[in-house]
């Protein structure tokens, strides 16, 4: 039988999820946090299942996190790093999907540089698909692990004031995060120079700030985003120096936030570009390492629920 | 398809719609060989001469064949996407008897031999009449002017760099000036390329989908610039496929100023908005991109008021490999020939425009813009006709297209208006008016 609270085949994005579904994923993640902190970290929930990590974009952290999650659940894991160059040589995304599908995986974890590519692939396969990040669209497991981190520290999401700062325009992390936080009843501000704010993003329910001091005023959570170096050379931002001056998180700007505000970053950090080392390493306020830890638990919960849903879908198909 | 030697044919019992003369009513048309001999409410007193073949139109509409002023051919160069033959078959199935093709083939139509190749191939196929635009600049590179004078003598109707804007202001200025020397029209893809790096309309939907946006201003800025250049040079300017509310305003203002400016739009832009892209549907990835609902409504209003002179299909065939890709990688453009009439008739069925006005923008108006002797029913004109049932409902099924490419953003859409017969130079080139189809049609009507 399908998971009664989360009866989906795929996790392609946060958009469309209900608060109950999000809470269910977070509750299950909490369970795995406890397991991951125990000396014996193994579960056999997915014994005999096959998880494929299909990454069309370089990634160490996310892929490792998914790999560890799958292994702790007792599943077999295959990592496929598909260079975009070999795709350019001929094999299309759909060819790749059909090829992998023939190997009967239970869940595919897919990262791709193009928005919408993971959905395109999900439409062509029989197994469950987790979006491990598609273009500038969504990165749902990152948003879930961020939400879990906040919920465990603050006891709730509803009613919190969260600031998301940096390259919102190109960030799938930002999209998934504010979709999730708004769904759960938090207030979200985004803070960035105008060149990095997506068109009409205010219509999605966030408040837009271009002044870091004003935007950080009284917030409970400060979420920093990574700014890619290639966007720093005059196209979107004049220089690293100027960016850090106005939008880098340092003590002075952080003083605007609530005294117990948490500092978050999806990694990898550019120290001295978007965040001052002094702030990033503040072990009382910065929960950046905790995010990494909880990421494994969240991915365990997601893989478990989707793999089991997929087993039931296949069983139902076989029966009919 | 019967290709009988055309003698005298009387089309009786028709609703004759001829925008050029303003006639819309019960009538008859008599053709002889390639030409129209007579048009009128009642040509024969119940009895046609014995040597005349009678075609009973059963009350259906008879109009001049459609003149599609913006079609992309893929021959020469990309025949796997569309050949002159498949495009011709698609055109006649869509009631199009004249199509004007963009020069963005491979090689580019920027010299006389290529132009003559297309004309010769089209003549051999004897389907829809095919005319060409010439390139404004050599190789569509936007730098050096192509031989517009000679190309015009060889048959090019007007000049355009196809799906690329003539972006350099100095080049555009000179193109307008030089073309004006010979009284030629420049057709612009109005889009500032430095603002058009995205893949769909900029705005909330693009932001939600994480897709890079093309702001409406890309079109608006280019149009405003071009209008200034037209005023400065006294040139003849036509803006292709306008898509925003501001564009309609800009063209209206230019016309009021007395400038020699006209424009067209494509069915995509008055029947769809950016929501069609939802779920990353690459068939709805078009250039210019589908805009918001206010823009769509403004395009309808622009057609209604006459600011928008013509409707063109903007047919852009692409094979599966160009469209079954992640959205950012997919090609721009949609197939349009076979849905041109039916989707345009939405304007009539929705009560926005009378039938004759919709037909004007598909026939006599584009013919007039391009100086073509086509698009009207009159004595001595070529017998290029379409017979259609404006009310018959059907569902667009792209897989059933005659075109080699199935990339229609209208796939699956219920439409109203079916082409029953297409006649080019008196010859029947497409025909489902025959008896075999009639019961199904009647069943569909019931």
Tab-separated table of C-alpha atoms in Angstrom, chain B residues 3-370:
chain	number	residue	atom	x	y	z
B	3	UNK	CA	-5.670	16.725	-60.760
B	4	UNK	CA	-8.161	16.895	-63.603
B	5	UNK	CA	-7.477	19.248	-66.468
B	6	UNK	CA	-9.318	22.334	-65.428
B	7	UNK	CA	-12.156	23.380	-67.666
B	8	UNK	CA	-15.082	25.538	-66.632
B	9	UNK	CA	-16.132	24.938	-63.059
B	10	UNK	CA	-19.113	26.520	-61.324
B	11	UNK	CA	-18.998	26.611	-57.543
B	12	UNK	CA	-22.627	26.989	-56.528
B	13	UNK	CA	-24.559	27.103	-53.301
B	14	UNK	CA	-21.652	28.726	-51.438
B	15	UNK	CA	-21.289	31.382	-48.808
B	16	UNK	CA	-18.869	33.561	-50.748
B	17	UNK	CA	-16.513	35.530	-48.480
B	18	UNK	CA	-14.354	38.007	-50.341
B	19	UNK	CA	-12.775	40.582	-48.035
B	20	UNK	CA	-11.309	42.659	-50.875
B	21	UNK	CA	-14.754	43.504	-52.266
B	22	UNK	CA	-16.478	43.305	-48.907
B	23	UNK	CA	-18.879	40.640	-50.138
B	24	UNK	CA	-20.094	38.018	-47.687
B	25	UNK	CA	-23.212	36.176	-48.755
B	26	UNK	CA	-24.818	33.426	-50.749
B	27	UNK	CA	-23.126	33.303	-54.109
B	28	UNK	CA	-21.433	31.516	-56.931
B	29	UNK	CA	-18.014	31.501	-58.523
B	30	UNK	CA	-17.223	30.455	-62.081
B	31	UNK	CA	-13.685	29.555	-63.045
B	32	UNK	CA	-12.167	28.647	-66.352
B	33	UNK	CA	-8.797	27.019	-66.508
B	34	UNK	CA	-6.530	28.885	-64.145
B	35	UNK	CA	-8.687	31.971	-63.786
B	36	UNK	CA	-11.811	33.256	-62.175
B	37	UNK	CA	-14.368	34.089	-64.848
B	38	UNK	CA	-17.105	35.525	-62.679
B	39	UNK	CA	-18.268	35.992	-59.103
B	40	UNK	CA	-21.754	36.936	-58.027
B	41	UNK	CA	-24.816	36.155	-55.958
B	42	UNK	CA	-26.467	34.298	-58.859
B	43	UNK	CA	-24.564	33.580	-62.058
B	44	UNK	CA	-26.894	31.069	-63.692
B	45	UNK	CA	-30.645	30.943	-63.790
B	46	UNK	CA	-30.883	27.518	-62.291
B	47	UNK	CA	-29.003	26.014	-65.193
B	48	UNK	CA	-25.319	26.188	-65.955
B	49	UNK	CA	-23.986	25.666	-69.489
B	50	UNK	CA	-23.518	22.013	-70.407
B	51	UNK	CA	-19.718	22.091	-70.576
B	52	UNK	CA	-19.447	23.359	-67.023
B	53	UNK	CA	-18.615	21.140	-64.090
B	54	UNK	CA	-20.810	21.930	-61.114
B	55	UNK	CA	-19.397	21.886	-57.574
B	56	UNK	CA	-22.106	22.072	-54.949
B	57	UNK	CA	-20.550	23.767	-51.894
B	58	UNK	CA	-23.491	22.716	-49.690
B	59	UNK	CA	-23.645	26.151	-48.103
B	60	UNK	CA	-20.014	26.077	-47.019
B	61	UNK	CA	-17.722	29.112	-47.172
B	62	UNK	CA	-15.818	29.822	-50.354
B	63	UNK	CA	-13.032	32.345	-49.975
B	64	UNK	CA	-9.791	33.310	-51.640
B	65	UNK	CA	-7.041	30.869	-50.666
B	66	UNK	CA	-5.012	31.995	-47.663
B	67	UNK	CA	-1.873	34.043	-48.192
B	68	UNK	CA	0.596	33.069	-45.466
B	69	UNK	CA	3.269	35.727	-45.326
B	70	UNK	CA	5.609	34.028	-42.866
B	71	UNK	CA	6.633	30.414	-43.322
B	72	UNK	CA	9.964	28.806	-42.583
B	73	UNK	CA	11.053	26.261	-45.139
B	74	UNK	CA	13.822	23.838	-44.311
B	75	UNK	CA	14.704	23.103	-47.934
B	76	UNK	CA	17.433	23.504	-48.907
B	77	UNK	CA	19.461	22.274	-45.961
B	78	UNK	CA	17.253	20.564	-43.401
B	79	UNK	CA	14.891	18.423	-45.438
B	80	UNK	CA	14.453	15.994	-42.543
B	81	UNK	CA	12.453	18.714	-40.782
B	82	UNK	CA	10.441	19.898	-43.747
B	83	UNK	CA	10.790	19.735	-47.507
B	84	UNK	CA	9.116	21.962	-50.037
B	85	UNK	CA	6.869	18.995	-50.771
B	86	UNK	CA	5.797	18.369	-47.171
B	87	UNK	CA	5.382	22.092	-46.554
B	88	UNK	CA	3.307	22.357	-49.723
B	89	UNK	CA	1.103	19.465	-48.650
B	90	UNK	CA	0.690	20.974	-45.206
B	91	UNK	CA	-0.135	24.345	-46.730
B	92	UNK	CA	-2.876	23.090	-49.018
B	93	UNK	CA	-4.336	21.026	-46.160
B	94	UNK	CA	-4.501	24.314	-44.283
B	95	UNK	CA	-6.185	26.175	-47.143
B	96	UNK	CA	-3.032	28.162	-47.907
B	97	UNK	CA	-2.598	28.816	-51.627
B	98	UNK	CA	0.275	31.273	-51.380
B	99	UNK	CA	3.103	31.150	-48.905
B	100	UNK	CA	6.033	33.425	-48.505
B	101	UNK	CA	9.134	31.807	-47.127
B	102	UNK	CA	11.877	33.131	-44.930
B	103	UNK	CA	15.431	33.094	-46.249
B	104	UNK	CA	16.887	31.181	-43.283
B	105	UNK	CA	17.532	28.008	-45.210
B	106	UNK	CA	20.970	26.485	-45.688
B	107	UNK	CA	22.281	28.059	-47.866
B	108	UNK	CA	20.605	31.324	-46.993
B	109	UNK	CA	18.462	32.946	-49.678
B	110	UNK	CA	20.821	35.870	-50.159
B	111	UNK	CA	21.642	35.350	-53.814
B	112	UNK	CA	19.740	34.711	-57.028
B	113	UNK	CA	20.635	31.020	-57.586
B	114	UNK	CA	19.213	29.962	-54.213
B	115	UNK	CA	16.083	32.000	-54.809
B	116	UNK	CA	15.676	30.431	-58.218
B	117	UNK	CA	16.216	26.947	-56.772
B	118	UNK	CA	13.308	27.404	-54.358
B	119	UNK	CA	11.081	28.860	-57.059
B	120	UNK	CA	11.880	26.020	-59.471
B	121	UNK	CA	11.293	23.282	-56.873
B	122	UNK	CA	7.992	24.866	-55.894
B	123	UNK	CA	6.862	25.037	-59.530
B	124	UNK	CA	7.688	21.356	-60.040
B	125	UNK	CA	5.649	20.347	-57.011
B	126	UNK	CA	2.687	22.447	-58.165
B	127	UNK	CA	1.068	22.648	-54.770
B	128	UNK	CA	0.864	25.972	-52.960
B	129	UNK	CA	2.471	28.943	-54.711
B	130	UNK	CA	5.775	29.698	-53.070
B	131	UNK	CA	7.401	33.109	-52.912
B	132	UNK	CA	10.540	34.088	-51.074
B	133	UNK	CA	11.867	36.853	-48.965
B	134	UNK	CA	15.433	37.797	-49.618
B	135	UNK	CA	17.944	38.305	-46.849
B	136	UNK	CA	18.596	41.865	-45.705
B	137	UNK	CA	22.195	41.056	-44.920
B	138	UNK	CA	24.606	38.531	-46.399
B	139	UNK	CA	24.329	35.205	-44.618
B	140	UNK	CA	21.859	36.819	-42.183
B	141	UNK	CA	24.950	38.037	-40.364
B	142	UNK	CA	23.583	41.511	-39.792
B	143	UNK	CA	26.631	43.234	-41.246
B	144	UNK	CA	26.734	43.701	-45.020
B	145	UNK	CA	23.659	44.361	-47.118
B	146	UNK	CA	22.577	41.558	-49.436
B	147	UNK	CA	21.920	42.286	-53.118
B	148	UNK	CA	18.386	43.429	-52.517
B	149	UNK	CA	17.919	45.039	-55.902
B	150	UNK	CA	18.953	41.975	-57.865
B	151	UNK	CA	17.134	39.620	-55.539
B	152	UNK	CA	14.008	41.673	-56.012
B	153	UNK	CA	14.360	41.416	-59.775
B	154	UNK	CA	14.712	37.659	-59.376
B	155	UNK	CA	11.430	37.535	-57.483
B	156	UNK	CA	12.075	38.259	-53.797
B	157	UNK	CA	8.973	40.024	-52.487
B	158	UNK	CA	10.531	41.793	-49.526
B	159	UNK	CA	13.549	41.502	-47.264
B	160	UNK	CA	14.146	40.083	-43.833
B	161	UNK	CA	16.840	38.407	-41.794
B	162	UNK	CA	14.182	35.846	-40.842
B	163	UNK	CA	14.292	34.884	-37.170
B	164	UNK	CA	17.133	37.263	-36.434
B	165	UNK	CA	16.657	40.927	-35.878
B	166	UNK	CA	18.712	43.360	-37.879
B	167	UNK	CA	20.254	44.456	-34.617
B	168	UNK	CA	22.847	47.027	-35.600
B	169	UNK	CA	21.128	50.404	-35.852
B	170	UNK	CA	23.399	51.657	-38.603
B	171	UNK	CA	22.843	48.529	-40.692
B	172	UNK	CA	19.082	48.837	-40.207
B	173	UNK	CA	19.190	52.503	-41.163
B	174	UNK	CA	21.063	51.707	-44.368
B	175	UNK	CA	18.845	48.712	-45.110
B	176	UNK	CA	15.728	50.867	-44.878
B	177	UNK	CA	17.334	53.573	-47.012
B	178	UNK	CA	18.680	51.206	-49.616
B	179	UNK	CA	15.455	49.203	-49.852
B	180	UNK	CA	13.523	52.444	-50.250
B	181	UNK	CA	15.615	53.138	-53.362
B	182	UNK	CA	13.751	50.293	-55.027
B	183	UNK	CA	10.502	50.683	-53.107
B	184	UNK	CA	11.133	47.477	-51.145
B	185	UNK	CA	9.863	46.499	-47.716
B	186	UNK	CA	12.015	45.444	-44.776
B	187	UNK	CA	10.417	42.850	-42.507
B	188	UNK	CA	11.902	42.794	-39.044
B	189	UNK	CA	11.937	40.154	-36.312
B	190	UNK	CA	11.587	42.835	-33.672
B	191	UNK	CA	13.677	41.703	-30.767
B	192	UNK	CA	16.716	43.320	-29.206
B	193	UNK	CA	19.085	40.336	-29.081
B	194	UNK	CA	21.076	41.500	-26.086
B	195	UNK	CA	17.881	41.376	-24.018
B	196	UNK	CA	16.626	38.166	-25.568
B	197	UNK	CA	18.975	35.613	-24.054
B	198	UNK	CA	16.200	33.816	-22.191
B	199	UNK	CA	13.914	30.965	-23.146
B	200	UNK	CA	10.414	32.181	-22.240
B	201	UNK	CA	8.565	35.350	-21.332
B	202	UNK	CA	10.080	37.033	-18.285
B	203	UNK	CA	7.801	37.217	-15.283
B	204	UNK	CA	6.263	35.195	-12.519
B	205	UNK	CA	5.859	31.986	-14.536
B	206	UNK	CA	9.495	32.020	-15.671
B	207	UNK	CA	10.563	32.725	-12.100
B	208	UNK	CA	8.488	29.819	-10.793
B	209	UNK	CA	9.866	27.448	-13.402
B	210	UNK	CA	13.427	28.613	-12.950
B	211	UNK	CA	13.690	29.518	-16.621
B	212	UNK	CA	15.544	32.563	-17.873
B	213	UNK	CA	13.192	35.238	-19.123
B	214	UNK	CA	12.978	37.344	-22.263
B	215	UNK	CA	11.464	40.642	-21.166
B	216	UNK	CA	8.691	42.206	-23.235
B	217	UNK	CA	10.989	45.203	-23.514
B	218	UNK	CA	13.201	43.261	-25.949
B	219	UNK	CA	10.423	43.607	-28.519
B	220	UNK	CA	9.254	47.037	-27.446
B	221	UNK	CA	12.698	48.635	-27.594
B	222	UNK	CA	13.466	47.245	-31.026
B	223	UNK	CA	10.122	48.401	-32.387
B	224	UNK	CA	10.569	51.882	-30.997
B	225	UNK	CA	14.045	52.125	-32.452
B	226	UNK	CA	12.910	50.856	-35.819
B	227	UNK	CA	10.019	53.297	-35.959
B	228	UNK	CA	12.488	56.142	-35.410
B	229	UNK	CA	14.720	54.789	-38.149
B	230	UNK	CA	11.739	54.456	-40.479
B	231	UNK	CA	10.774	58.064	-39.804
B	232	UNK	CA	14.370	59.126	-40.384
B	233	UNK	CA	14.838	57.215	-43.634
B	234	UNK	CA	11.358	57.284	-45.134
B	235	UNK	CA	11.643	53.523	-45.502
B	236	UNK	CA	9.002	50.841	-45.668
B	237	UNK	CA	8.894	48.793	-42.480
B	238	UNK	CA	6.935	45.743	-41.439
B	239	UNK	CA	7.136	44.190	-37.983
B	240	UNK	CA	6.610	40.437	-37.906
B	241	UNK	CA	4.678	38.538	-35.228
B	242	UNK	CA	4.161	41.270	-32.686
B	243	UNK	CA	3.345	39.863	-29.273
B	244	UNK	CA	2.924	42.612	-26.670
B	245	UNK	CA	0.309	45.227	-25.815
B	246	UNK	CA	2.927	47.973	-26.113
B	247	UNK	CA	3.817	46.814	-29.618
B	248	UNK	CA	0.230	47.378	-30.722
B	249	UNK	CA	0.366	50.886	-29.290
B	250	UNK	CA	3.684	51.667	-30.945
B	251	UNK	CA	2.482	50.528	-34.366
B	252	UNK	CA	-0.782	52.435	-33.944
B	253	UNK	CA	1.159	55.598	-33.152
B	254	UNK	CA	3.485	55.130	-36.119
B	255	UNK	CA	0.542	54.656	-38.449
B	256	UNK	CA	-1.112	57.760	-37.071
B	257	UNK	CA	2.094	59.663	-37.772
B	258	UNK	CA	1.721	58.606	-41.383
B	259	UNK	CA	4.766	56.359	-41.453
B	260	UNK	CA	4.900	53.485	-43.875
B	261	UNK	CA	4.649	50.880	-41.130
B	262	UNK	CA	2.647	47.683	-40.931
B	263	UNK	CA	2.706	44.528	-38.835
B	264	UNK	CA	1.409	41.013	-38.474
B	265	UNK	CA	0.948	38.517	-35.716
B	266	UNK	CA	0.673	34.742	-35.551
B	267	UNK	CA	-2.179	32.654	-34.105
B	268	UNK	CA	0.082	31.679	-31.185
B	269	UNK	CA	-0.015	35.219	-29.873
B	270	UNK	CA	-3.764	35.760	-29.892
B	271	UNK	CA	-4.782	32.261	-28.830
B	272	UNK	CA	-2.193	31.263	-26.238
B	273	UNK	CA	-0.382	32.859	-23.341
B	274	UNK	CA	2.707	31.951	-21.358
B	275	UNK	CA	0.781	29.423	-19.271
B	276	UNK	CA	1.007	27.077	-22.275
B	277	UNK	CA	4.661	26.590	-21.329
B	278	UNK	CA	3.581	25.064	-17.978
B	279	UNK	CA	5.199	21.698	-17.263
B	280	UNK	CA	8.061	22.647	-19.591
B	281	UNK	CA	6.198	22.015	-22.834
B	282	UNK	CA	8.841	22.657	-25.457
B	283	UNK	CA	6.224	22.847	-28.231
B	284	UNK	CA	5.187	26.129	-26.655
B	285	UNK	CA	8.749	27.468	-26.789
B	286	UNK	CA	8.360	30.111	-29.457
B	287	UNK	CA	10.160	33.203	-30.660
B	288	UNK	CA	9.008	35.731	-29.613
B	289	UNK	CA	7.908	33.891	-26.473
B	290	UNK	CA	4.243	33.540	-25.532
B	291	UNK	CA	3.396	36.544	-23.389
B	292	UNK	CA	0.986	37.194	-20.556
B	293	UNK	CA	-2.805	37.262	-20.756
B	294	UNK	CA	-3.028	41.068	-20.984
B	295	UNK	CA	-0.731	40.958	-23.994
B	296	UNK	CA	-2.785	38.231	-25.628
B	297	UNK	CA	-5.927	40.305	-25.195
B	298	UNK	CA	-4.200	43.371	-26.609
B	299	UNK	CA	-3.190	41.395	-29.697
B	300	UNK	CA	-6.843	40.391	-30.200
B	301	UNK	CA	-7.825	44.039	-29.809
B	302	UNK	CA	-5.111	45.079	-32.275
B	303	UNK	CA	-6.463	42.671	-34.858
B	304	UNK	CA	-9.965	43.925	-34.243
B	305	UNK	CA	-9.024	47.587	-34.603
B	306	UNK	CA	-6.948	46.913	-37.715
B	307	UNK	CA	-3.658	48.076	-36.216
B	308	UNK	CA	-2.422	44.558	-36.903
B	309	UNK	CA	-2.709	44.187	-40.650
B	310	UNK	CA	-2.273	40.490	-41.163
B	311	UNK	CA	-2.141	37.047	-39.584
B	312	UNK	CA	0.697	34.740	-40.618
B	313	UNK	CA	1.323	31.199	-39.429
B	314	UNK	CA	4.991	31.741	-38.518
B	315	UNK	CA	5.327	28.046	-39.373
B	316	UNK	CA	8.593	26.789	-37.868
B	317	UNK	CA	8.935	23.038	-38.311
B	318	UNK	CA	11.278	21.130	-35.995
B	319	UNK	CA	11.951	17.437	-35.678
B	320	UNK	CA	11.609	15.510	-32.412
B	321	UNK	CA	15.312	15.687	-31.681
B	322	UNK	CA	15.092	19.477	-31.594
B	323	UNK	CA	12.129	19.521	-29.214
B	324	UNK	CA	12.362	16.431	-26.981
B	325	UNK	CA	14.989	18.099	-24.861
B	326	UNK	CA	15.185	19.933	-21.581
B	327	UNK	CA	13.358	23.218	-22.131
B	328	UNK	CA	16.409	25.500	-22.218
B	329	UNK	CA	18.027	23.346	-24.922
B	330	UNK	CA	14.964	22.918	-27.169
B	331	UNK	CA	14.571	24.829	-30.437
B	332	UNK	CA	12.268	27.831	-30.755
B	333	UNK	CA	9.220	27.656	-33.028
B	334	UNK	CA	5.940	25.912	-33.712
B	335	UNK	CA	4.278	24.249	-36.659
B	336	UNK	CA	1.467	26.475	-37.913
B	337	UNK	CA	0.342	25.909	-41.496
B	338	UNK	CA	-2.326	23.320	-40.802
B	339	UNK	CA	-3.903	25.149	-37.893
B	340	UNK	CA	-3.730	28.677	-39.320
B	341	UNK	CA	-7.356	28.898	-40.439
B	342	UNK	CA	-9.019	26.984	-37.623
B	343	UNK	CA	-7.199	28.787	-34.812
B	344	UNK	CA	-7.729	32.168	-36.497
B	345	UNK	CA	-11.436	31.406	-36.663
B	346	UNK	CA	-11.434	31.484	-32.853
B	347	UNK	CA	-11.548	35.258	-33.347
B	348	UNK	CA	-14.843	34.813	-35.181
B	349	UNK	CA	-16.325	32.160	-32.903
B	350	UNK	CA	-15.420	34.152	-29.797
B	351	UNK	CA	-17.278	37.129	-31.208
B	352	UNK	CA	-14.190	39.314	-31.508
B	353	UNK	CA	-14.387	39.849	-35.264
B	354	UNK	CA	-16.788	39.168	-38.136
B	355	UNK	CA	-15.760	36.269	-40.351
B	356	UNK	CA	-14.940	38.532	-43.283
B	357	UNK	CA	-12.499	40.558	-41.163
B	358	UNK	CA	-10.694	37.446	-39.967
B	359	UNK	CA	-10.442	36.321	-43.599
B	360	UNK	CA	-9.157	39.723	-44.672
B	361	UNK	CA	-6.131	39.377	-42.405
B	362	UNK	CA	-5.453	35.962	-43.896
B	363	UNK	CA	-5.950	36.823	-47.567
B	364	UNK	CA	-6.245	40.243	-49.158
B	365	UNK	CA	-4.364	42.155	-46.472
B	366	UNK	CA	-1.089	40.192	-46.622
B	367	UNK	CA	-1.364	40.034	-50.439
B	368	UNK	CA	-1.621	43.784	-50.555
B	369	UNK	CA	1.325	44.278	-48.195
B	370	UNK	CA	3.520	42.194	-50.467
